[in-house]
Phi, psi and omega in degrees: 000124185285137175282132182290343183265310185249357177069020179283139182273103182267161174301157185298332183266007182289134176264333178228150181296131181285351182257315184243351177085002179287145178299131182267128179232143178275076187263136179288130181285346181269309184247359175070018179281138176275127182246164175303153186300328184267004182289142178259335180230148183294133181285349182256314183248352179080005180288151179292137180262153177082009178240147180077171181284145178293158180302135185289332178209145181290156178289163181302334182280343183289144180293142179289141179280139177287130179303137183264126181274124179242139176251119178248137185259134183295326182202145175241119184283171181297332180280358177089010179287139182266144180085192182236129181275126182218155169263121184228168172246123181259140180231127173243135177221140176211163178277122181293128176065037184297326180296313179293326181296324188256356188297330181259009183255149169295145181307322179292323177293319179297317179298321180295336178272316187284319185302314177298325178294316178298321180296320177297320178299311183293323178298321179296319178296312182295328181300327183251024172079020179272172182235123178278106182281331184199142169255128186262012181097309177238017180190188181221159170237122185231155179239144171234133184102350177199143359287345176266123185278134173221131180295329183259037185297328177296319180292322177298320180296321179290321174304312182298318181297316181290320177299319179301312181296321180295315180291321179294323179299316179295319178295320181294326178297319177295319180298317180296320181289322186270323188233357181070023181260132179257104183251128179222153185238142174249144181227136173236139184225135177215149177243137178178181182274141176219168168252124182253145180210159177258128179248118179268107180277337171199187186294335186248359186229128178232133177251134178258107190236140176261152176231129178157166182298328187300319181289323178297322179293320178300319178296319180293321179298324179300322180289340178279337187293140172286156177305128181087005185248163175238121181248135183234165181269174176298323180298319179291321179302315181300328185271339187236359182297139182098343179248349176223150177278118184239149174220134179292144175286140187297314184248105183245014181273067181265120185301323185281357169270100194296312185273143178304322180294333179291339184276356175271099184235153188222156176249136179273128188233051176208148181277156179297330179293324177295316180294319182297321180296330183272320188238348186084153181271148172285160172216174185296319188277326186242120176298144179292156179299340180281352188299316184294310176297327177294319180298318179295322179291321177300315179298322179294318179296316182293328182275352182289000000 
């Protein structure tokens, strides 16, 4: 029985193509009618089945096929682990109280407020070589260190977080003056190991997603942040202390932060322009001067 997708000749009793995995149907190439698997002639037009090339596309009356989700792994290690293990810095940002902010607004009005804020968030991430893995509707999830590798990815993530807050503050001032809307953003950042993989949701769309505790912790840290603040983990502090002004959060006894080390959280209290004046900004082409000490610190953390 010929597969309609790859034209592979499968056994008569096959339910799925042995070559590409597509569901096998005894479809008439003339009228596109689906017939029983053992039929030799079409029950609708009488045409011979199993001869000639299958119809290149279904008729408008034919049911649409559900897109098939395929997971492809960038690398498979000798131990059989799927995907690629990397140390990355994850950043979560969202608009504080977005539901309350938009509940009395028309959807188009809400979109006109939220979309510029999301663009400012994404622009800050891209400015420092990060990758926006997901837009959550009222926020973003971004990665630094993958898929584009940078030795100083923890520092780049903090630059992006601070730049994001600085740009959002200016945008919020205009909103308050023009519409009386108070918009504020919370940011959480964490560095750690994850397994990254590419998920193909259809032929034209691929998502690059990490799996691991580190990204979940970054999301939780974001919920701890006060509006307008950036909260980081102990792992990020070890890699960036001395280059950013940090202060420990007073109450870190959060039950849902499982590991004791996760409960050591800090707030970043300096603007990116202040840091840039002291150390210079990183860019895509030239690693920042902080890259070598950060790389050594990363190796120390991983070897601990």
